[in-house]
Coordinates of C-alpha atoms in Angstrom, one line a residue:
M1 CA 69.9 167.1 123.4
K2 CA 68.2 164.3 120.4
K3 CA 72.2 162.8 119.9
Q4 CA 72.0 161.8 123.6
K5 CA 67.8 160.5 123.7
V6 CA 68.7 158.4 120.3
G7 CA 71.8 156.7 122.6
M8 CA 69.8 156.0 125.4
A9 CA 66.7 153.9 123.6
L10 CA 69.9 152.2 121.8
T11 CA 71.4 151.3 124.5
L12 CA 68.0 149.9 126.0
V13 CA 67.5 148.0 123.5
L14 CA 70.1 146.6 123.7
A15 CA 70.0 145.5 126.5
A16 CA 66.2 144.0 126.8
G17 CA 68.2 141.6 123.6
T18 CA 70.7 141.2 125.6
I19 CA 68.2 139.9 128.1
L20 CA 66.1 138.0 126.1
G21 CA 68.4 136.3 124.2
A22 CA 69.8 135.4 127.9
C23 CA 66.6 133.7 128.7
G24 CA 66.0 132.1 125.3
K25 CA 69.6 129.9 125.8
S26 CA 68.3 129.5 129.7
N27 CA 65.6 127.6 128.6
D28 CA 66.6 126.0 125.7
N29 CA 69.4 124.8 128.5
Q30 CA 66.4 123.6 130.7
G31 CA 64.5 121.9 127.8
K32 CA 68.0 120.1 126.9
E33 CA 69.2 119.4 130.9
K34 CA 64.8 117.3 131.6
A35 CA 65.4 115.4 127.2
E36 CA 69.3 114.4 128.3
K37 CA 67.3 113.4 131.9
T38 CA 68.4 109.6 131.9
F39 CA 65.8 106.6 132.8
S40 CA 66.4 105.0 136.7
V41 CA 65.9 101.7 138.5
A42 CA 66.8 100.3 141.8
M43 CA 65.4 97.7 143.5
V44 CA 65.3 96.6 147.4
T45 CA 65.7 93.7 148.3
D46 CA 64.5 90.3 150.5
I47 CA 66.5 89.5 153.8
G48 CA 67.9 87.1 152.1
G49 CA 70.7 89.4 149.8
V50 CA 71.6 90.1 146.5
D51 CA 73.7 87.2 146.1
D52 CA 71.9 84.3 147.9
K53 CA 71.9 82.0 144.6
S54 CA 68.2 82.2 144.6
F55 CA 65.6 84.9 144.0
N56 CA 66.7 88.2 145.1
Q57 CA 70.2 87.3 142.4
S58 CA 68.4 86.8 139.5
S59 CA 66.1 90.2 140.1
W60 CA 69.1 91.4 140.1
E61 CA 70.8 89.9 137.3
G62 CA 67.2 90.9 135.8
L63 CA 67.8 94.8 136.5
K64 CA 71.9 94.6 135.9
S65 CA 71.8 93.2 131.8
F66 CA 68.4 96.5 131.8
G67 CA 70.8 98.6 132.8
E68 CA 74.1 97.2 131.5
E69 CA 71.8 97.4 127.2
N70 CA 70.4 100.5 128.2
G71 CA 73.6 102.2 128.7
M72 CA 73.4 102.8 132.4
K73 CA 76.2 103.4 135.8
K74 CA 75.5 101.7 138.5
G75 CA 74.1 104.1 141.5
K76 CA 72.2 106.7 141.5
G77 CA 71.0 108.4 138.0
G78 CA 71.5 104.9 136.9
Y79 CA 70.3 101.4 138.1
D80 CA 71.0 100.5 142.3
Y81 CA 70.2 98.3 144.6
L82 CA 69.6 98.8 148.2
Q83 CA 69.3 95.3 150.9
S84 CA 66.6 95.0 153.7
K85 CA 68.8 93.6 156.5
S86 CA 65.6 92.8 158.4
D87 CA 61.9 92.5 157.2
A88 CA 61.9 96.1 159.6
D89 CA 64.4 97.9 157.1
Y90 CA 61.7 97.9 154.2
T91 CA 60.4 101.1 154.7
T92 CA 63.1 102.7 155.3
N93 CA 64.7 101.5 152.1
L94 CA 62.0 102.5 149.6
N95 CA 61.9 106.0 150.7
K96 CA 65.2 106.5 150.9
L97 CA 64.8 105.0 146.5
A98 CA 62.1 106.8 145.7
R99 CA 62.9 110.0 147.4
E100 CA 66.7 110.0 145.2
G101 CA 64.5 110.2 142.2
F102 CA 64.8 105.9 141.0
D103 CA 61.6 106.2 138.7
L104 CA 60.8 103.2 139.0
V105 CA 61.8 101.5 142.3
Y106 CA 60.9 97.8 143.4
A107 CA 60.4 95.4 145.9
I108 CA 61.8 92.1 145.7
G109 CA 59.6 89.9 147.3
F110 CA 56.2 88.8 148.9
L111 CA 57.4 90.1 152.8
M112 CA 56.9 94.0 151.2
P113 CA 53.1 94.2 150.2
A114 CA 52.8 96.4 153.7
A115 CA 55.9 98.4 153.5
V116 CA 55.6 99.3 149.8
E117 CA 51.3 100.4 150.1
E118 CA 52.7 102.7 152.6
I119 CA 55.3 103.9 150.6
A120 CA 53.8 104.2 147.3
K121 CA 50.2 106.1 149.8
Q122 CA 53.8 108.8 151.2
Q123 CA 54.8 108.9 147.4
K124 CA 52.4 109.3 145.0
D125 CA 54.7 110.5 142.1
S126 CA 56.6 107.5 142.3
K127 CA 56.8 104.0 139.9
F128 CA 56.8 101.0 142.3
A129 CA 56.7 97.5 141.5
I130 CA 56.6 94.2 143.5
V131 CA 57.1 90.4 143.1
D132 CA 56.0 88.2 144.2
A133 CA 52.8 90.0 145.6
E134 CA 49.5 92.9 144.3
V135 CA 49.5 95.9 145.3
K136 CA 46.4 97.6 144.7
Q137 CA 47.6 101.4 144.0
P138 CA 47.5 103.3 141.2
N139 CA 51.5 103.6 141.3
V140 CA 52.3 100.2 142.2
A141 CA 52.7 97.4 139.8
S142 CA 52.3 93.6 140.6
I143 CA 54.3 90.5 139.1
L144 CA 53.5 86.6 139.9
F145 CA 54.4 84.1 138.5
K146 CA 53.0 80.3 138.5
E147 CA 55.4 79.2 140.8
Q148 CA 52.7 75.3 139.8
E149 CA 53.8 75.0 137.1
A150 CA 57.6 75.2 137.6
G151 CA 57.3 72.5 140.6
F152 CA 55.2 70.0 138.6
L153 CA 58.1 70.0 136.1
A154 CA 60.9 69.5 139.5
G155 CA 58.4 66.8 140.1
I156 CA 58.8 64.7 137.1
A157 CA 62.7 64.7 136.9
A158 CA 62.6 64.0 140.5
A159 CA 60.4 61.0 140.4
N160 CA 61.8 59.5 137.2
T161 CA 65.5 59.5 137.9
T162 CA 64.9 58.9 142.4
K163 CA 65.8 55.1 142.9
S164 CA 65.2 54.7 146.1
N165 CA 61.5 56.2 145.5
H166 CA 61.8 58.4 149.1
I167 CA 62.3 62.3 147.9
G168 CA 62.4 65.7 149.9
F169 CA 61.1 69.4 149.8
I170 CA 62.6 71.9 151.7
G171 CA 60.8 75.2 152.1
G172 CA 61.9 78.1 152.9
M173 CA 58.0 79.8 155.0
E174 CA 54.9 78.7 155.1
I175 CA 54.2 81.5 152.6
P176 CA 51.5 81.4 149.4
V177 CA 54.5 81.3 146.9
V178 CA 55.9 78.4 148.4
E179 CA 53.3 76.3 148.9
R180 CA 52.9 77.0 145.2
F181 CA 55.7 75.5 144.8
E182 CA 55.1 72.6 147.1
A183 CA 51.7 72.0 145.3
G184 CA 53.2 71.7 142.0
F185 CA 55.6 70.0 143.2
L186 CA 54.2 67.5 144.6
A187 CA 51.0 67.2 142.1
G188 CA 54.2 65.9 139.7
V189 CA 55.5 63.7 141.5
K190 CA 52.1 62.1 141.6
A191 CA 51.7 62.7 137.8
S192 CA 54.7 60.8 137.5
K193 CA 54.6 57.7 140.0
P194 CA 52.4 58.1 142.1
E195 CA 54.7 55.3 144.8
V196 CA 56.9 57.5 145.8
K197 CA 57.2 59.4 149.2
V198 CA 57.6 62.4 149.8
D199 CA 59.3 64.2 153.1
V200 CA 57.8 67.6 153.1
Q201 CA 59.9 70.7 156.0
Y202 CA 59.9 73.7 156.5
A203 CA 63.0 76.1 158.1
G204 CA 61.0 78.7 159.0
A205 CA 63.7 81.5 157.4
F206 CA 65.3 81.8 153.5
D207 CA 68.8 82.8 155.0
K208 CA 69.5 80.3 157.9
A209 CA 71.7 78.4 155.4
E210 CA 72.4 75.8 157.9
L211 CA 69.4 75.0 158.6
G212 CA 68.7 73.6 155.1
Q213 CA 72.2 71.5 155.4
S214 CA 70.4 70.4 159.0
I215 CA 67.4 69.4 157.3
A216 CA 68.8 67.7 153.9
S217 CA 71.3 65.5 156.1
K218 CA 68.0 64.0 157.4
M219 CA 66.3 63.0 155.1
Y220 CA 69.5 61.6 152.9
S221 CA 69.9 60.3 156.2
S222 CA 66.5 58.6 156.4
G223 CA 66.7 57.4 152.4
A224 CA 66.1 60.6 150.1
D225 CA 68.1 60.7 147.0
V226 CA 66.6 63.8 145.6
I227 CA 66.3 66.4 147.0
F228 CA 63.5 70.0 146.1
H229 CA 63.8 73.4 148.0
S230 CA 61.9 75.9 147.6
A231 CA 64.2 78.5 150.5
G232 CA 66.1 81.4 148.7
A233 CA 69.4 81.3 150.9
T234 CA 68.4 79.0 153.4
G235 CA 68.5 76.2 150.1
V236 CA 72.5 76.6 149.9
G237 CA 72.6 74.2 153.0
L238 CA 71.2 71.7 150.8
F239 CA 73.8 72.1 148.1
K240 CA 76.1 72.2 150.7
E241 CA 75.3 69.0 152.1
A242 CA 75.0 67.1 149.1
N243 CA 78.5 67.9 148.1
D244 CA 79.9 66.9 151.0
R245 CA 78.1 63.5 150.7
K246 CA 79.6 63.2 147.4
A247 CA 82.7 63.8 148.5
K248 CA 82.8 61.5 151.0
D249 CA 81.0 58.1 148.8
P250 CA 80.7 59.0 145.0
S251 CA 79.6 55.3 143.9
K252 CA 76.2 56.7 145.9
E253 CA 73.9 59.4 144.5
Y254 CA 72.4 62.6 146.7
W255 CA 70.5 64.8 143.6
A256 CA 69.7 68.4 144.6
I257 CA 66.9 71.0 143.1
G258 CA 67.3 74.3 143.0
V259 CA 65.5 76.8 141.9
D260 CA 64.2 80.3 140.8
R261 CA 67.3 80.8 138.2
D262 CA 69.3 77.7 137.2
Q263 CA 71.5 76.1 139.8
A264 CA 74.0 73.8 138.4
D265 CA 76.8 75.7 139.9
M266 CA 76.2 74.6 143.4
G267 CA 77.3 71.3 142.2
P268 CA 78.6 70.0 139.0
D269 CA 77.6 66.3 140.4
V270 CA 75.4 67.0 142.9
V271 CA 72.6 69.5 141.1
L272 CA 69.9 67.6 138.7
T273 CA 68.5 70.3 137.8
S274 CA 66.3 73.5 138.7
A275 CA 62.8 75.0 138.8
L276 CA 63.7 78.4 137.0
K277 CA 60.8 81.2 137.8
R278 CA 61.6 83.9 135.3
V279 CA 62.5 86.3 137.9
D280 CA 64.9 88.5 135.7
I281 CA 63.1 88.5 132.3
A282 CA 60.1 90.1 134.8
V283 CA 62.2 92.7 135.6
K284 CA 63.6 93.7 132.2
N285 CA 60.2 93.6 130.3
L286 CA 58.6 95.8 133.3
A287 CA 61.4 98.6 133.2
T288 CA 61.7 98.2 130.1
K289 CA 57.9 99.5 129.2
T290 CA 58.8 101.5 131.6
K291 CA 61.4 103.4 130.1
E292 CA 59.2 104.0 127.3
G293 CA 55.8 105.5 128.8
N294 CA 54.6 102.2 129.4
F295 CA 54.3 102.0 133.1
P296 CA 51.2 99.3 133.6
G297 CA 50.8 101.4 137.7
G298 CA 47.5 99.9 138.5
E299 CA 48.2 96.3 137.2
V300 CA 49.0 92.7 137.8
A301 CA 51.4 90.4 135.7
L302 CA 51.4 87.0 135.4
Y303 CA 53.5 84.9 134.0
G304 CA 52.9 81.5 133.1
L305 CA 54.7 78.6 131.2
A306 CA 52.7 80.0 129.0
E307 CA 54.4 83.1 128.7
D308 CA 58.5 81.9 129.4
G309 CA 58.4 82.8 132.7
V310 CA 58.9 79.5 134.8
G311 CA 60.6 76.6 132.6
L312 CA 62.8 74.0 134.0
A313 CA 66.9 74.1 134.3
P314 CA 68.4 70.6 131.9
I315 CA 68.5 68.1 133.4
N316 CA 72.1 66.6 134.8
A317 CA 73.6 64.7 131.9
K318 CA 74.6 61.9 134.9
A319 CA 71.8 61.7 136.1
A320 CA 69.4 58.3 135.1
N321 CA 66.8 57.6 132.7
K322 CA 67.8 61.7 131.3
A323 CA 66.3 60.8 127.6
D324 CA 63.1 60.1 128.8
T325 CA 62.9 62.4 132.0
E326 CA 63.1 65.2 129.1
A327 CA 60.7 64.2 127.4
A328 CA 57.4 62.7 130.0
I329 CA 59.2 67.1 130.6
K330 CA 58.4 68.4 127.2
E331 CA 55.1 66.1 127.3
W332 CA 53.6 67.5 130.0
V333 CA 54.8 71.4 129.4
E334 CA 52.3 71.0 126.0
K335 CA 49.4 69.2 128.2
I336 CA 49.9 72.5 130.7
K337 CA 50.3 74.5 128.0
S338 CA 47.5 74.1 125.8
G339 CA 44.9 74.2 129.3
A340 CA 44.6 69.8 129.0
V341 CA 45.8 70.0 132.7
K342 CA 45.8 73.1 135.8
V343 CA 48.3 72.7 138.0
P344 CA 47.2 73.0 141.9
E345 CA 48.5 76.1 144.0
T346 CA 47.4 74.7 147.1
R347 CA 47.5 71.7 149.0
K348 CA 43.7 72.2 148.7
E349 CA 44.2 71.2 145.6
L350 CA 46.2 69.2 145.2
K351 CA 43.7 67.1 147.3
T352 CA 41.5 67.5 144.3
F353 CA 44.3 66.3 141.2
S354 CA 43.5 63.8 138.7
P355 CA 46.4 63.7 136.4
K356 CA 46.1 62.9 132.5

């Protein structure tokens, strides 16, 4: 009888040990799975699309670069994007990416603050970032740029290059972001060559290349020989018009100035330079901070010339006065960085701007 009881006791002890061992292994595995969970990040594009050759594309290039540098794969659990076909898609796309468990979700563009605020309040455990707008929520980081400083340098380049003393500016929609580009551009022209005439026209859209081409055609036909655009995919029409005209008459100059990213690939014979807005750098910086556990929720990051967040692409080697233009740009960059010159952000500020 005693032997039977001892045997039963041993059996119970062994069974308990097996259970505890299994629990230990289960906890270990859970810990490993938690530790091995990779950081993931995604973005929602504005209606211009991820291949707009401009703002959205620059954002995606930054996100893609971050993903590749960190050994991530495109798709769920890595880095990805959702494209918005209309403003009705913003909320749906943001919500979808948050529910899929992405650690950080970007909203690309000035048109999305309402959608971000709505989803951020619903998905309080998710982290969001918005580019070109500010959303005051603890789980949202905002990224803004001093577009006026890049626009100013583009204005210097345009004024130094024009032979007709007639240039143009094509805007997408009349929003503060584009107004900053416009105000800076006009201020740059004023600082360099105040007698130059500047035509300004807005397309009312960021995704209408045919409309951008139509506006550019009228400007070139009226005598403008340099046109700067801040119009997203609408600006693609400017490059098409410049390239078409140059192909018909190579002896004439039809210059176009790109925006956001270096758009030299849109026409080596017509792209004078580009007003750079380093959305790619800003996107990478914020993703890196978040991955390292330093998400700046509720804060605003402002990028200007001093932070290398904006700038100007190289001047086309075929441009007249290239050396003089580059020297002038260098001089103005130093003045702006030092604070000696404050570039106007609005049309109202432009009226009282006095270049030194």
